[in-house]
Short mmCIF file of N, CA, C and O in Angstrom, two decimals:
data_model
loop_
_atom_site.label_atom_id
_atom_site.label_comp_id
_atom_site.label_asym_id
_atom_site.label_seq_id
_atom_site.Cartn_x
_atom_site.Cartn_y
_atom_site.Cartn_z
N GLN A 1 129.50 110.89 131.27
CA GLN A 1 130.83 111.14 130.71
C GLN A 1 130.97 112.66 130.51
O GLN A 1 130.06 113.35 130.21
N VAL A 2 132.22 113.15 130.65
CA VAL A 2 132.47 114.56 130.56
C VAL A 2 133.18 114.78 129.19
O VAL A 2 134.06 114.00 128.85
N GLN A 3 132.85 115.87 128.56
CA GLN A 3 133.54 116.28 127.32
C GLN A 3 133.93 117.70 127.42
O GLN A 3 133.24 118.55 127.95
N LEU A 4 135.13 118.01 126.80
CA LEU A 4 135.56 119.39 126.67
C LEU A 4 135.74 119.56 125.12
O LEU A 4 136.41 118.77 124.45
N VAL A 5 135.09 120.64 124.65
CA VAL A 5 135.14 120.88 123.19
C VAL A 5 135.65 122.27 122.95
O VAL A 5 135.05 123.27 123.40
N GLU A 6 136.77 122.41 122.20
CA GLU A 6 137.32 123.68 121.90
C GLU A 6 136.81 124.16 120.55
O GLU A 6 136.43 123.41 119.70
N SER A 7 136.88 125.51 120.37
CA SER A 7 136.58 126.15 119.13
C SER A 7 137.31 127.53 119.06
O SER A 7 137.77 127.98 120.09
N GLY A 8 137.41 128.05 117.87
CA GLY A 8 137.95 129.35 117.70
C GLY A 8 139.35 129.44 117.12
O GLY A 8 139.86 130.51 116.88
N GLY A 9 139.97 128.32 116.83
CA GLY A 9 141.28 128.32 116.27
C GLY A 9 141.20 128.74 114.80
O GLY A 9 140.10 128.90 114.21
N GLY A 10 142.33 128.91 114.20
CA GLY A 10 142.34 129.33 112.78
C GLY A 10 143.71 129.90 112.42
O GLY A 10 144.67 129.82 113.10
N LEU A 11 143.70 130.54 111.21
CA LEU A 11 144.88 131.14 110.69
C LEU A 11 144.74 132.66 110.78
O LEU A 11 143.71 133.27 110.43
N VAL A 12 145.82 133.28 111.33
CA VAL A 12 145.77 134.77 111.51
C VAL A 12 147.19 135.30 111.22
O VAL A 12 148.18 134.56 111.42
N GLN A 13 147.28 136.50 110.83
CA GLN A 13 148.51 137.16 110.56
C GLN A 13 149.14 137.60 111.90
O GLN A 13 148.42 137.92 112.82
N ALA A 14 150.46 137.73 111.90
CA ALA A 14 151.14 138.21 113.06
C ALA A 14 150.56 139.59 113.44
O ALA A 14 150.33 140.42 112.59
N GLY A 15 150.41 139.77 114.77
CA GLY A 15 149.82 141.01 115.27
C GLY A 15 148.27 140.95 115.40
O GLY A 15 147.69 141.86 116.03
N GLY A 16 147.73 139.91 114.86
CA GLY A 16 146.23 139.75 114.98
C GLY A 16 145.81 139.13 116.27
O GLY A 16 146.59 138.89 117.16
N SER A 17 144.50 138.85 116.30
CA SER A 17 143.88 138.33 117.52
C SER A 17 143.00 137.15 117.19
O SER A 17 142.41 137.03 116.06
N LEU A 18 142.83 136.25 118.17
CA LEU A 18 141.93 135.17 118.12
C LEU A 18 141.38 134.90 119.47
O LEU A 18 142.00 135.22 120.46
N ARG A 19 140.12 134.42 119.57
CA ARG A 19 139.55 134.07 120.87
C ARG A 19 139.13 132.57 120.84
O ARG A 19 138.37 132.16 119.97
N LEU A 20 139.79 131.80 121.70
CA LEU A 20 139.49 130.40 121.85
C LEU A 20 138.41 130.23 122.89
O LEU A 20 138.36 130.94 123.91
N SER A 21 137.53 129.25 122.63
CA SER A 21 136.43 128.92 123.56
C SER A 21 136.52 127.43 123.85
O SER A 21 136.88 126.63 122.99
N CYS A 22 136.09 127.09 125.06
CA CYS A 22 136.01 125.68 125.41
C CYS A 22 134.79 125.47 126.33
O CYS A 22 134.62 126.28 127.28
N VAL A 23 134.03 124.51 126.01
CA VAL A 23 132.84 124.25 126.88
C VAL A 23 132.92 122.83 127.37
O VAL A 23 133.20 121.89 126.69
N ALA A 24 132.65 122.72 128.71
CA ALA A 24 132.62 121.40 129.32
C ALA A 24 131.15 120.95 129.46
O ALA A 24 130.25 121.76 129.79
N SER A 25 130.89 119.74 129.13
CA SER A 25 129.56 119.21 129.24
C SER A 25 129.56 117.82 129.82
O SER A 25 130.55 117.09 129.84
N GLY A 26 128.40 117.44 130.33
CA GLY A 26 128.25 116.05 130.93
C GLY A 26 127.75 116.16 132.35
O GLY A 26 127.12 117.15 132.75
N PHE A 27 127.98 115.07 133.07
CA PHE A 27 127.41 114.89 134.43
C PHE A 27 128.33 115.63 135.41
O PHE A 27 129.01 114.96 136.24
N ILE A 28 128.37 116.96 135.31
CA ILE A 28 129.30 117.72 136.16
C ILE A 28 128.72 118.18 137.46
O ILE A 28 127.64 118.77 137.45
N PHE A 29 129.46 117.94 138.54
CA PHE A 29 129.13 118.52 139.81
C PHE A 29 129.72 119.87 140.05
O PHE A 29 129.05 120.83 140.44
N SER A 30 131.02 120.01 139.77
CA SER A 30 131.71 121.27 139.88
C SER A 30 133.03 121.20 139.12
O SER A 30 133.49 120.11 138.76
N ILE A 31 133.52 122.37 138.82
CA ILE A 31 134.79 122.46 138.09
C ILE A 31 135.76 123.26 139.00
O ILE A 31 135.43 124.41 139.37
N ASN A 32 136.95 122.74 139.12
CA ASN A 32 137.99 123.50 139.85
C ASN A 32 138.73 124.35 138.85
O ASN A 32 138.17 125.18 138.18
N ALA A 33 140.04 124.11 138.64
CA ALA A 33 140.81 124.96 137.70
C ALA A 33 140.45 124.59 136.25
O ALA A 33 140.18 123.44 135.96
N MET A 34 140.57 125.58 135.41
CA MET A 34 140.44 125.36 133.94
C MET A 34 141.68 126.03 133.32
O MET A 34 142.13 127.05 133.80
N ALA A 35 142.15 125.44 132.28
CA ALA A 35 143.40 125.88 131.73
C ALA A 35 143.50 125.68 130.24
O ALA A 35 142.69 124.93 129.63
N TRP A 36 144.45 126.40 129.61
CA TRP A 36 144.79 126.20 128.19
C TRP A 36 146.27 125.76 128.18
O TRP A 36 147.13 126.37 128.79
N TYR A 37 146.53 124.75 127.36
CA TYR A 37 147.87 124.29 127.05
C TYR A 37 148.05 124.40 125.56
O TYR A 37 147.10 124.53 124.83
N ARG A 38 149.31 124.31 125.13
CA ARG A 38 149.61 124.25 123.65
C ARG A 38 150.72 123.30 123.44
O ARG A 38 151.56 123.07 124.33
N GLN A 39 150.78 122.84 122.19
CA GLN A 39 151.78 121.90 121.84
C GLN A 39 152.18 122.02 120.38
O GLN A 39 151.28 122.15 119.53
N THR A 40 153.47 121.98 120.12
CA THR A 40 153.97 121.95 118.73
C THR A 40 154.68 120.65 118.51
O THR A 40 155.08 119.97 119.48
N PRO A 41 154.78 120.22 117.24
CA PRO A 41 155.39 118.90 116.93
C PRO A 41 156.74 118.78 117.57
O PRO A 41 157.61 119.62 117.44
N GLY A 42 157.01 117.62 118.23
CA GLY A 42 158.31 117.32 118.82
C GLY A 42 158.59 118.00 120.17
O GLY A 42 159.63 117.81 120.73
N LYS A 43 157.60 118.75 120.67
CA LYS A 43 157.78 119.40 121.91
C LYS A 43 156.74 118.94 122.91
O LYS A 43 155.67 118.47 122.55
N GLN A 44 157.02 119.14 124.20
CA GLN A 44 156.14 118.82 125.21
C GLN A 44 154.94 119.81 125.29
O GLN A 44 155.12 121.00 124.92
N ARG A 45 153.79 119.33 125.70
CA ARG A 45 152.69 120.27 125.94
C ARG A 45 153.03 121.22 127.05
O ARG A 45 153.52 120.82 128.11
N GLU A 46 152.76 122.49 126.82
CA GLU A 46 153.09 123.51 127.83
C GLU A 46 151.87 124.29 128.27
O GLU A 46 150.97 124.51 127.50
N LEU A 47 151.91 124.64 129.55
CA LEU A 47 150.79 125.46 130.09
C LEU A 47 150.89 126.87 129.57
O LEU A 47 151.95 127.52 129.61
N VAL A 48 149.76 127.36 129.08
CA VAL A 48 149.68 128.71 128.62
C VAL A 48 149.05 129.62 129.64
O VAL A 48 149.62 130.69 130.03
N ALA A 49 147.93 129.20 130.19
CA ALA A 49 147.26 129.95 131.22
C ALA A 49 146.29 129.05 132.01
O ALA A 49 145.80 128.11 131.45
N VAL A 50 146.14 129.38 133.27
CA VAL A 50 145.22 128.65 134.11
C VAL A 50 144.40 129.65 134.96
O VAL A 50 144.87 130.70 135.31
N ILE A 51 143.14 129.29 135.15
CA ILE A 51 142.23 130.13 135.98
C ILE A 51 141.53 129.21 136.97
O ILE A 51 141.02 128.15 136.63
N ARG A 52 141.58 129.61 138.24
CA ARG A 52 141.01 128.84 139.31
C ARG A 52 139.54 129.16 139.53
O ARG A 52 139.03 130.15 139.01
N SER A 53 138.92 128.35 140.31
CA SER A 53 137.48 128.61 140.56
C SER A 53 137.18 129.95 141.22
O SER A 53 136.18 130.53 140.99
N GLY A 54 138.18 130.45 141.93
CA GLY A 54 138.04 131.72 142.62
C GLY A 54 138.32 132.92 141.67
O GLY A 54 138.08 134.06 142.01
N GLY A 55 138.81 132.64 140.52
CA GLY A 55 139.06 133.64 139.48
C GLY A 55 140.54 134.05 139.33
O GLY A 55 140.88 134.77 138.44
N SER A 56 141.41 133.55 140.22
CA SER A 56 142.83 133.95 140.07
C SER A 56 143.39 133.19 138.87
O SER A 56 142.96 132.12 138.56
N ALA A 57 144.39 133.86 138.23
CA ALA A 57 144.91 133.31 136.95
C ALA A 57 146.40 133.48 136.94
O ALA A 57 146.98 134.40 137.58
N ASN A 58 147.03 132.50 136.24
CA ASN A 58 148.48 132.63 135.97
C ASN A 58 148.76 132.40 134.50
O ASN A 58 147.99 131.66 133.84
N TYR A 59 149.84 132.98 134.05
CA TYR A 59 150.18 132.86 132.61
C TYR A 59 151.64 132.48 132.44
O TYR A 59 152.48 132.76 133.25
N ALA A 60 151.90 131.77 131.34
CA ALA A 60 153.25 131.54 130.92
C ALA A 60 153.93 132.86 130.61
O ALA A 60 153.28 133.81 130.12
N ASP A 61 155.22 133.03 130.93
CA ASP A 61 155.92 134.31 130.69
C ASP A 61 155.78 134.71 129.26
O ASP A 61 155.71 135.94 128.98
N SER A 62 155.76 133.75 128.31
CA SER A 62 155.79 134.08 126.89
C SER A 62 154.49 134.75 126.41
O SER A 62 154.46 135.33 125.34
N VAL A 63 153.42 134.65 127.20
CA VAL A 63 152.09 135.20 126.77
C VAL A 63 151.60 136.32 127.71
O VAL A 63 150.54 136.94 127.39
N LYS A 64 152.32 136.58 128.78
CA LYS A 64 151.90 137.67 129.70
C LYS A 64 151.72 138.99 128.99
O LYS A 64 152.60 139.33 128.20
N GLY A 65 150.61 139.64 129.25
CA GLY A 65 150.36 140.90 128.61
C GLY A 65 149.70 140.82 127.22
O GLY A 65 149.22 141.85 126.70
N ARG A 66 149.66 139.62 126.71
CA ARG A 66 149.01 139.46 125.35
C ARG A 66 147.83 138.54 125.36
O ARG A 66 146.87 138.79 124.66
N PHE A 67 147.80 137.56 126.27
CA PHE A 67 146.71 136.61 126.40
C PHE A 67 145.92 136.85 127.68
O PHE A 67 146.52 137.20 128.69
N THR A 68 144.64 136.61 127.61
CA THR A 68 143.77 136.75 128.83
C THR A 68 142.90 135.52 128.87
O THR A 68 142.16 135.21 127.93
N ILE A 69 142.91 134.89 130.01
CA ILE A 69 141.98 133.72 130.25
C ILE A 69 140.82 134.20 131.07
O ILE A 69 141.01 135.03 132.03
N SER A 70 139.62 133.68 130.79
CA SER A 70 138.48 133.99 131.56
C SER A 70 137.58 132.77 131.56
O SER A 70 137.75 131.86 130.74
N ARG A 71 136.61 132.75 132.47
CA ARG A 71 135.70 131.62 132.56
C ARG A 71 134.30 132.07 132.91
O ARG A 71 134.13 133.13 133.63
N GLU A 72 133.35 131.30 132.54
CA GLU A 72 131.97 131.59 132.84
C GLU A 72 131.24 130.26 132.94
O GLU A 72 131.11 129.56 131.91
N ASP A 73 130.82 129.93 134.12
CA ASP A 73 130.08 128.62 134.34
C ASP A 73 130.99 127.47 133.88
O ASP A 73 132.04 127.20 134.42
N THR A 74 130.58 126.75 132.82
CA THR A 74 131.32 125.59 132.37
C THR A 74 132.20 125.90 131.15
O THR A 74 132.64 125.06 130.45
N LYS A 75 132.36 127.21 130.85
CA LYS A 75 133.14 127.61 129.70
C LYS A 75 134.43 128.31 130.13
O LYS A 75 134.44 129.01 131.14
N VAL A 76 135.46 128.16 129.32
CA VAL A 76 136.68 128.90 129.54
C VAL A 76 137.10 129.50 128.20
O VAL A 76 136.92 128.88 127.16
N TYR A 77 137.67 130.70 128.24
CA TYR A 77 138.04 131.43 127.04
C TYR A 77 139.52 131.80 127.11
O TYR A 77 140.06 131.99 128.21
N LEU A 78 140.15 131.99 125.90
CA LEU A 78 141.44 132.51 125.87
C LEU A 78 141.47 133.57 124.76
O LEU A 78 141.35 133.26 123.59
N GLN A 79 141.60 134.81 125.21
CA GLN A 79 141.65 135.97 124.24
C GLN A 79 143.20 136.13 123.95
O GLN A 79 143.96 136.35 124.89
N MET A 80 143.51 135.98 122.70
CA MET A 80 144.93 136.10 122.30
C MET A 80 145.13 137.29 121.36
O MET A 80 144.53 137.35 120.27
N ASN A 81 145.90 138.25 121.86
CA ASN A 81 146.19 139.45 121.11
C ASN A 81 147.63 139.51 120.72
O ASN A 81 148.48 138.83 121.32
N SER A 82 147.93 140.37 119.83
CA SER A 82 149.34 140.56 119.41
C SER A 82 150.05 139.21 119.12
O SER A 82 151.15 138.95 119.58
N LEU A 83 149.38 138.43 118.35
CA LEU A 83 149.88 137.10 118.12
C LEU A 83 151.18 137.05 117.29
O LEU A 83 151.41 137.93 116.48
N LYS A 84 152.03 136.13 117.65
CA LYS A 84 153.32 135.97 117.02
C LYS A 84 153.41 134.62 116.32
O LYS A 84 152.75 133.68 116.76
N PRO A 85 154.30 134.46 115.31
CA PRO A 85 154.41 133.16 114.70
C PRO A 85 154.76 132.04 115.68
O PRO A 85 154.33 130.87 115.54
N GLU A 86 155.49 132.37 116.74
CA GLU A 86 155.85 131.32 117.72
C GLU A 86 154.66 130.93 118.58
O GLU A 86 154.77 129.97 119.41
N ASP A 87 153.53 131.54 118.45
CA ASP A 87 152.31 131.14 119.16
C ASP A 87 151.60 130.00 118.36
O ASP A 87 150.60 129.42 118.84
N THR A 88 152.11 129.75 117.18
CA THR A 88 151.49 128.62 116.35
C THR A 88 151.64 127.29 117.13
O THR A 88 152.72 126.91 117.54
N ALA A 89 150.45 126.63 117.25
CA ALA A 89 150.48 125.40 118.02
C ALA A 89 149.03 124.82 117.99
O ALA A 89 148.12 125.53 117.56
N VAL A 90 148.91 123.58 118.49
CA VAL A 90 147.54 123.10 118.76
C VAL A 90 147.30 123.46 120.28
O VAL A 90 148.11 123.20 121.15
N TYR A 91 146.15 124.04 120.47
CA TYR A 91 145.80 124.56 121.78
C TYR A 91 144.77 123.61 122.41
O TYR A 91 143.75 123.28 121.74
N TYR A 92 145.01 123.17 123.65
CA TYR A 92 144.16 122.22 124.31
C TYR A 92 143.54 122.87 125.54
O TYR A 92 144.20 123.53 126.33
N CYS A 93 142.25 122.56 125.70
CA CYS A 93 141.54 122.95 126.92
C CYS A 93 141.69 121.80 127.95
O CYS A 93 141.65 120.62 127.62
N ASN A 94 141.81 122.21 129.22
CA ASN A 94 142.03 121.28 130.29
C ASN A 94 141.22 121.74 131.48
O ASN A 94 141.07 122.93 131.73
N ALA A 95 140.65 120.78 132.20
CA ALA A 95 139.86 121.15 133.41
C ALA A 95 139.87 120.01 134.41
O ALA A 95 139.89 118.85 134.07
N GLU A 96 139.87 120.44 135.66
CA GLU A 96 139.70 119.54 136.73
C GLU A 96 138.31 119.51 137.20
O GLU A 96 137.82 120.55 137.69
N ILE A 97 137.58 118.40 136.95
CA ILE A 97 136.13 118.36 137.09
C ILE A 97 135.76 117.26 138.11
O ILE A 97 136.35 116.20 138.07
N ILE A 98 134.83 117.63 138.90
CA ILE A 98 134.18 116.69 139.78
C ILE A 98 132.91 116.26 139.19
O ILE A 98 132.01 117.12 138.98
N THR A 99 132.66 114.98 138.92
CA THR A 99 131.45 114.58 138.31
C THR A 99 130.47 114.12 139.40
O THR A 99 130.85 113.76 140.53
N ARG A 100 129.21 114.15 139.00
CA ARG A 100 128.16 113.75 139.94
C ARG A 100 128.25 112.25 140.20
O ARG A 100 127.76 111.76 141.23
N ALA A 101 128.84 111.52 139.30
CA ALA A 101 128.95 110.06 139.47
C ALA A 101 129.94 109.64 140.54
O ALA A 101 129.67 108.70 141.29
N THR A 102 131.09 110.33 140.60
CA THR A 102 132.16 109.94 141.49
C THR A 102 132.41 110.84 142.63
O THR A 102 132.90 110.42 143.68
N LEU A 103 132.08 112.11 142.50
CA LEU A 103 132.34 113.17 143.51
C LEU A 103 133.88 113.26 143.77
O LEU A 103 134.25 113.62 144.87
N VAL A 104 134.70 112.86 142.82
CA VAL A 104 136.16 112.85 142.97
C VAL A 104 136.68 113.66 141.80
O VAL A 104 136.28 113.48 140.64
N PRO A 105 137.61 114.64 142.06
CA PRO A 105 138.16 115.43 140.92
C PRO A 105 138.96 114.59 139.94
O PRO A 105 139.74 113.72 140.41
N ALA A 106 138.86 114.88 138.66
CA ALA A 106 139.66 114.19 137.67
C ALA A 106 139.98 115.19 136.60
O ALA A 106 139.29 116.21 136.41
N ASN A 107 141.07 114.90 135.87
CA ASN A 107 141.58 115.79 134.82
C ASN A 107 140.99 115.39 133.50
O ASN A 107 141.04 114.22 133.05
N TYR A 108 140.53 116.39 132.74
CA TYR A 108 139.95 116.14 131.45
C TYR A 108 140.56 117.02 130.41
O TYR A 108 140.99 118.20 130.69
N TRP A 109 140.67 116.53 129.18
CA TRP A 109 141.27 117.25 128.02
C TRP A 109 140.33 117.30 126.91
O TRP A 109 139.58 116.38 126.64
N GLY A 110 140.41 118.44 126.14
CA GLY A 110 139.72 118.53 124.84
C GLY A 110 140.64 117.95 123.81
O GLY A 110 141.75 117.53 124.07
N ARG A 111 140.15 117.94 122.59
CA ARG A 111 140.86 117.32 121.43
C ARG A 111 141.85 118.33 120.77
O ARG A 111 142.74 117.92 120.01
N GLY A 112 141.75 119.57 121.12
CA GLY A 112 142.62 120.60 120.60
C GLY A 112 142.04 121.35 119.39
O GLY A 112 141.18 120.87 118.64
N THR A 113 142.55 122.59 119.27
CA THR A 113 142.25 123.40 118.11
C THR A 113 143.51 124.02 117.61
O THR A 113 144.37 124.51 118.33
N GLN A 114 143.67 124.04 116.29
CA GLN A 114 144.91 124.52 115.66
C GLN A 114 144.88 126.04 115.54
O GLN A 114 143.89 126.63 115.05
N VAL A 115 146.02 126.68 116.05
CA VAL A 115 146.17 128.12 115.84
C VAL A 115 147.48 128.25 115.02
O VAL A 115 148.48 127.73 115.38
N THR A 116 147.36 128.94 113.91
CA THR A 116 148.52 129.18 113.04
C THR A 116 148.61 130.70 112.82
O THR A 116 147.70 131.36 112.42
N VAL A 117 149.80 131.23 113.18
CA VAL A 117 150.10 132.64 113.04
C VAL A 117 151.16 132.79 111.91
O VAL A 117 152.28 132.31 112.05
N SER A 118 150.76 133.51 110.85
CA SER A 118 151.68 133.69 109.77
C SER A 118 152.48 135.01 109.93
O SER A 118 151.95 135.97 110.46
N SER A 119 153.71 134.95 109.39
CA SER A 119 154.58 136.18 109.56
C SER A 119 154.39 137.12 108.43
O SER A 119 153.77 136.80 107.43
#
């Protein structure tokens, strides 16, 4: 079984920074894209940033220039700078993982970590 576990969320003042981490564990053969999503109550989950196995990355327009996604082995990080109150959300780690059991890619989610930015 594969697990994604996020950490690093918390409460920060506007203009501050946080670094989210996510580690994938389990019977992993390889990992394709890894991404961060976020969701606020009553809204759909939205893509924040994605990084592919080759290292290319894309960002939501709302976070360009402020957030940086990176990855290392089975970990993915989201460095969030110049945080704004509208960045407040639950942040979820997502990854497309090929397990040794199936050798077929499947989508996995973490349970989320709360980020709260106070004004």
